XYZ file of C-alpha atoms in Angstrom:
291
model
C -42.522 14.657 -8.562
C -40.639 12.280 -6.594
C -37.131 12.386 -5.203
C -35.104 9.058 -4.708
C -32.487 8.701 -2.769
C -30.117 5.740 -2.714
C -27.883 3.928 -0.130
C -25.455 3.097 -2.821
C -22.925 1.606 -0.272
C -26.012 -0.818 0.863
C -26.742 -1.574 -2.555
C -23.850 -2.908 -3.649
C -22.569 -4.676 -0.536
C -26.471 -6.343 -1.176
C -25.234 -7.653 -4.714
C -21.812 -8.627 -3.594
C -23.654 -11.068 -1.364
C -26.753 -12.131 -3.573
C -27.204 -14.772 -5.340
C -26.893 -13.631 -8.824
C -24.240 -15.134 -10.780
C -20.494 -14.025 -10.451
C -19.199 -11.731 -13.278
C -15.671 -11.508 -14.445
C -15.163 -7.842 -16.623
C -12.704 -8.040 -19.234
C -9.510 -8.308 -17.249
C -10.280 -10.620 -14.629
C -11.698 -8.664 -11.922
C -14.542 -9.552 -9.905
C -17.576 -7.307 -11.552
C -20.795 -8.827 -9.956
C -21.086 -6.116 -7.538
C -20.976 -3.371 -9.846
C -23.162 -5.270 -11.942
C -25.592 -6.252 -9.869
C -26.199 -2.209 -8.645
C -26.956 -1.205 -12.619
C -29.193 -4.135 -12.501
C -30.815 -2.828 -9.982
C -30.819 0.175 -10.524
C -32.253 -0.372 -13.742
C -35.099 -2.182 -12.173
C -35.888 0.841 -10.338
C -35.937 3.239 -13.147
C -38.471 0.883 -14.986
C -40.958 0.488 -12.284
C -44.096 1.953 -12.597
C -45.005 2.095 -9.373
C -42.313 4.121 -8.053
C -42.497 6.781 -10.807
C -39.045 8.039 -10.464
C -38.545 11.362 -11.747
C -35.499 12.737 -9.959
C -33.287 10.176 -8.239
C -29.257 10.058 -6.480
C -27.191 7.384 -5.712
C -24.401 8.287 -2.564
C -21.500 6.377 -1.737
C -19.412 5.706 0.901
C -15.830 5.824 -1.120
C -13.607 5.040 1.306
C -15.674 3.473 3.927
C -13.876 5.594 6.747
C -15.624 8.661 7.859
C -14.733 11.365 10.638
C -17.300 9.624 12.855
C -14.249 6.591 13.048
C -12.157 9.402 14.707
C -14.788 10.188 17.518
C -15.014 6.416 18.121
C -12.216 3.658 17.296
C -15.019 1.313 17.256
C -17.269 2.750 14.352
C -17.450 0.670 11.087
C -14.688 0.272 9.026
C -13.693 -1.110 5.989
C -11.430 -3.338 8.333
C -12.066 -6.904 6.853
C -13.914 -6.097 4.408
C -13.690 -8.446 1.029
C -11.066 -7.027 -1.006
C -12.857 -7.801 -4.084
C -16.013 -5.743 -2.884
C -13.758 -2.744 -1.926
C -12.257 -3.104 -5.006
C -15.307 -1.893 -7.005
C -15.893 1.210 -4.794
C -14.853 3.375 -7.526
C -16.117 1.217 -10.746
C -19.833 1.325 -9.603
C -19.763 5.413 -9.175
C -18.417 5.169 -12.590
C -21.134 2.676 -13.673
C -23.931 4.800 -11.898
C -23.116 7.542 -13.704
C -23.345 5.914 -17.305
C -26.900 5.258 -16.104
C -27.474 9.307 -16.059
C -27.681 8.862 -12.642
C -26.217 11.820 -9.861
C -23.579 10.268 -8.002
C -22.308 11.794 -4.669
C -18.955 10.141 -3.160
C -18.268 10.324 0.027
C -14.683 11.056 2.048
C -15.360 12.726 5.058
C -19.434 12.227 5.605
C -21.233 9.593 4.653
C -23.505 8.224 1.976
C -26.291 8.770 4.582
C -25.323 12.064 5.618
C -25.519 13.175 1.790
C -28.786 11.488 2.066
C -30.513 12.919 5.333
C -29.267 16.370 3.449
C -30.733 16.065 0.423
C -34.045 14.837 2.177
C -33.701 17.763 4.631
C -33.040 20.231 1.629
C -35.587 18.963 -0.995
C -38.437 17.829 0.688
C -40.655 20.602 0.090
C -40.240 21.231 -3.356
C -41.522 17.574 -4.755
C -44.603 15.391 -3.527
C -42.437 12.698 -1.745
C -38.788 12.107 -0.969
C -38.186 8.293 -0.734
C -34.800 7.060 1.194
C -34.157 3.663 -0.104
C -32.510 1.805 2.621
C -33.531 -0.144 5.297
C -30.638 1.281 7.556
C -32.376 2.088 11.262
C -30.831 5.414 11.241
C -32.993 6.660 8.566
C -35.777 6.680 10.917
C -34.621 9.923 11.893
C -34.987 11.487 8.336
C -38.523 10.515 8.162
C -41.942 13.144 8.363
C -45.568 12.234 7.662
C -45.835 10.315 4.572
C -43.680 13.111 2.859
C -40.542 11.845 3.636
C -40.373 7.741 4.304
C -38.134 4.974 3.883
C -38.242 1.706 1.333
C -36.962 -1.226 2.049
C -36.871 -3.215 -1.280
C -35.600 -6.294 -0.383
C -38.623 -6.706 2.037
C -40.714 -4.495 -0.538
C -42.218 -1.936 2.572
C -42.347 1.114 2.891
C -42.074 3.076 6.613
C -43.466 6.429 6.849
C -43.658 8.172 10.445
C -46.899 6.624 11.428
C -45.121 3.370 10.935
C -42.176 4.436 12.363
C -43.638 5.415 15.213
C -46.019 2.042 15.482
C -42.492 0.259 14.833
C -40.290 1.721 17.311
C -42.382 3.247 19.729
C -40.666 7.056 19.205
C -40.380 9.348 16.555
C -37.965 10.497 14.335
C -36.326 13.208 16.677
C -35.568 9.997 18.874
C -34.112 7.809 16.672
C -30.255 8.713 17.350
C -31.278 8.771 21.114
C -32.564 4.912 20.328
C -29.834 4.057 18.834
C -27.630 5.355 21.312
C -29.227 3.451 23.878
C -29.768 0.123 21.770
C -26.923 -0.045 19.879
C -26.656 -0.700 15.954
C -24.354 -2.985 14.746
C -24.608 -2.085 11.285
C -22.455 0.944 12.609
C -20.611 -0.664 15.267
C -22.625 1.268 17.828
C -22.120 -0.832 21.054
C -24.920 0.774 22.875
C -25.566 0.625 26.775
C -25.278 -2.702 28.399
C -29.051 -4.291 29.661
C -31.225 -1.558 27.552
C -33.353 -3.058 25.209
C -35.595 -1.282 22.318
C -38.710 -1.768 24.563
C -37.020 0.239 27.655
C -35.416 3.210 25.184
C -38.985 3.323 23.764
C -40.574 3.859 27.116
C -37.858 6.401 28.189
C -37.569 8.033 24.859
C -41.482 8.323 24.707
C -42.104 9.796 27.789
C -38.755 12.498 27.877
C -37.186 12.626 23.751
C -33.865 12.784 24.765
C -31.294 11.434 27.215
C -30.385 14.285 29.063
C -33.860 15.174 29.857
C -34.321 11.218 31.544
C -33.616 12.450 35.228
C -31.192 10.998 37.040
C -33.799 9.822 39.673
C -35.790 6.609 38.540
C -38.283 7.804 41.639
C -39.094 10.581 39.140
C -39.754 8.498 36.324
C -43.362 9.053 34.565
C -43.273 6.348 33.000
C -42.821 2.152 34.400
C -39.414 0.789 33.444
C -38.668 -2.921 34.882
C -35.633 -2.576 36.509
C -35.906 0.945 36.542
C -33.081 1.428 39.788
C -30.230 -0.654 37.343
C -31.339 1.012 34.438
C -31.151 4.705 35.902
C -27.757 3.447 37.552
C -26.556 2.187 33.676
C -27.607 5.716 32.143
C -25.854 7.565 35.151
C -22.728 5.832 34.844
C -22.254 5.827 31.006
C -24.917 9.120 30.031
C -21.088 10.627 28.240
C -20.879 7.290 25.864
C -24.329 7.477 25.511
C -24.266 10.519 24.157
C -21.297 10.466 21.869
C -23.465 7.140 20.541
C -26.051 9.741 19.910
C -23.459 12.223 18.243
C -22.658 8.942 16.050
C -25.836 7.900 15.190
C -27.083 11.410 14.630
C -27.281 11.914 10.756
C -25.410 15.429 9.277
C -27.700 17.562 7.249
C -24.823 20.248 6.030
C -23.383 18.339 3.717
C -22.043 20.669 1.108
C -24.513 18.983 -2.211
C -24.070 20.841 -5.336
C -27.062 20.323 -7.171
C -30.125 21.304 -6.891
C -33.406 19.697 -7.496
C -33.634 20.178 -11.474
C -30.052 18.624 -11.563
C -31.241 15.755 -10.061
C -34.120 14.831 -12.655
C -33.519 11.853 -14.524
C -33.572 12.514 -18.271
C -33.199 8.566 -19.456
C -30.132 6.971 -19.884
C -27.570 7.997 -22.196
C -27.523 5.757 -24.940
C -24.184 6.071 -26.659
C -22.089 6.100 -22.889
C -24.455 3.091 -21.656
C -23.650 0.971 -24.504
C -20.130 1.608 -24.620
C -19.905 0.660 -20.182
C -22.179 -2.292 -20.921
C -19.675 -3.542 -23.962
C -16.388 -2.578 -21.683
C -17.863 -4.542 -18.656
C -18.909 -7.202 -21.314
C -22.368 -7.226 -20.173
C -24.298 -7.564 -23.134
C -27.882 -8.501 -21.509
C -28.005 -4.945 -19.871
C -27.925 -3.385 -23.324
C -30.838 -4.552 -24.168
C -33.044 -3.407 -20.909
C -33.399 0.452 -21.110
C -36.694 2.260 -22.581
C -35.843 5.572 -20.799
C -33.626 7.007 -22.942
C -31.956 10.505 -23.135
């Protein structure tokens, strides 16, 4: 058994800005979003080699989570194409005529729901796959049991790649973060510290507050080590709020449970009648998983 888990939010801001063709759903709105997630969702129900058996899509719906109020910075839906936040609440609905688990997100996030799930499940299938090529995943990852897929780049990261990648493992990742920023999340990170320096710090210690304050007492060679030390003194409270930011929730309160999450094929009779509302007639015609 296999358990996927989805970055819906990533999906569908990926088809907003692909290249497939625009799509207008009966009524004038601007559809290709939504479309392009069931397309490609579809995709990934059909392929062999990933053998999905149990599978959830999250979504962040609004994009605002309580991380924005521990940092005004954090990643909003502040300019955000209208039309794309427009379909935050179509695609759940399209998701679901797929047969497909949805979780919406208010408070947490879609990854949050998805570090949980990972954290929750893991043991009782062979492999939990996160796909999403968001850095924060890193920290979700263990062995080859849990790892991440990109799609769009068609890899897939376990911890020994992780590890090869980033030069830390997946206990360090929020530290990394912290310390390199992410602008995906509109972590700002600390001014002059690059991945290769967090590595070397994060590798030697794991955490922040167990770098000492001393450089002279480093283990480990760090160019610029007196600057750097005098960075992390200075700003060691941002950096660790960066870490609180970056640091994925794994108490997010999930329903189901494993066996609720199977995929049973799609459900002919509700598919049909989203693909002929959405006047998409091609999609009809793509199933062979049905329930």
């Amino acid at each position: 058994m296999r358990l996927h888990l989805i970055d819906g939010t990533y999906e569908l801001f990926r088809a907003h800005y692909s290249k497939r063709p625009d799509h207008r759903a009966p009524g004038g709105w601007d559809a290709k979003a939504t479309v392009g997630v069931v397309a490609s969702l579809l995709a990934l129900l059909h392929h062999p080699d990933e053998e999905v058996t149990h599978l959830a899509v999250a979504f962040d719906n609004p994009i605002r989570s309580f991380r924005n109020d521990l940092f005004a910075g954090y990643k909003s839906d502040e300019g955000m194409d209208p039309a794309l936040r427009a379909q935050l609440d179509p695609v759940e609905e399209a998701v679901r005529a797929l047969g497909v688990v949805v979780w919406t997100m208010a408070d947490f996030e879609a990854d949050d729901a998805l570090a949980t799930a990972a954290a929750r499940l893991s043991g009782e299938v062979e492999q939990v796959r996160i796909l999403s090529p968001d850095k924060d995943f890193g920290q979700c990852l263990s062995g080859e049991r849990v790892v991440q897929v990109d799609r769009r780049k068609e890899r897939v990261i376990d911890e020994a790649a992780l590890r090869a990648a980033r030069g830390v493992g997946p206990a360090s990742i929020p530290d990394f973060l912290a310390l390199t920023g992410d602008d995906a999340d509109g972590i700002p990170g600390l001014a002059g510290i690059g991945e290769r320096t967090a590595a070397a710090l994060l590798g030697a210690y794991g955490h922040i507050e167990r770098i000492p304050s001393d450089p002279a007492a480093w283990t480990v060679a760090v160019r610029g080590a007196d600057r750097i030390a005098r960075v992390l003194n200075e700003e060691r409270e941002a950096a660790l709020l960066y870490r609180r930011l970056a640091t994925l929730r794994t108490d997010v309160p999930l329903a189901e449970r494993l066996d609720d999450l199977r995929f049973r094929g799609v459900p002919r009779a509700r598919f049909e009648a989203w693909c002929d509302a959405m006047d998409v007639r091609t999609l009809k015609r793509r199933p062979t998983r049905w329930a």
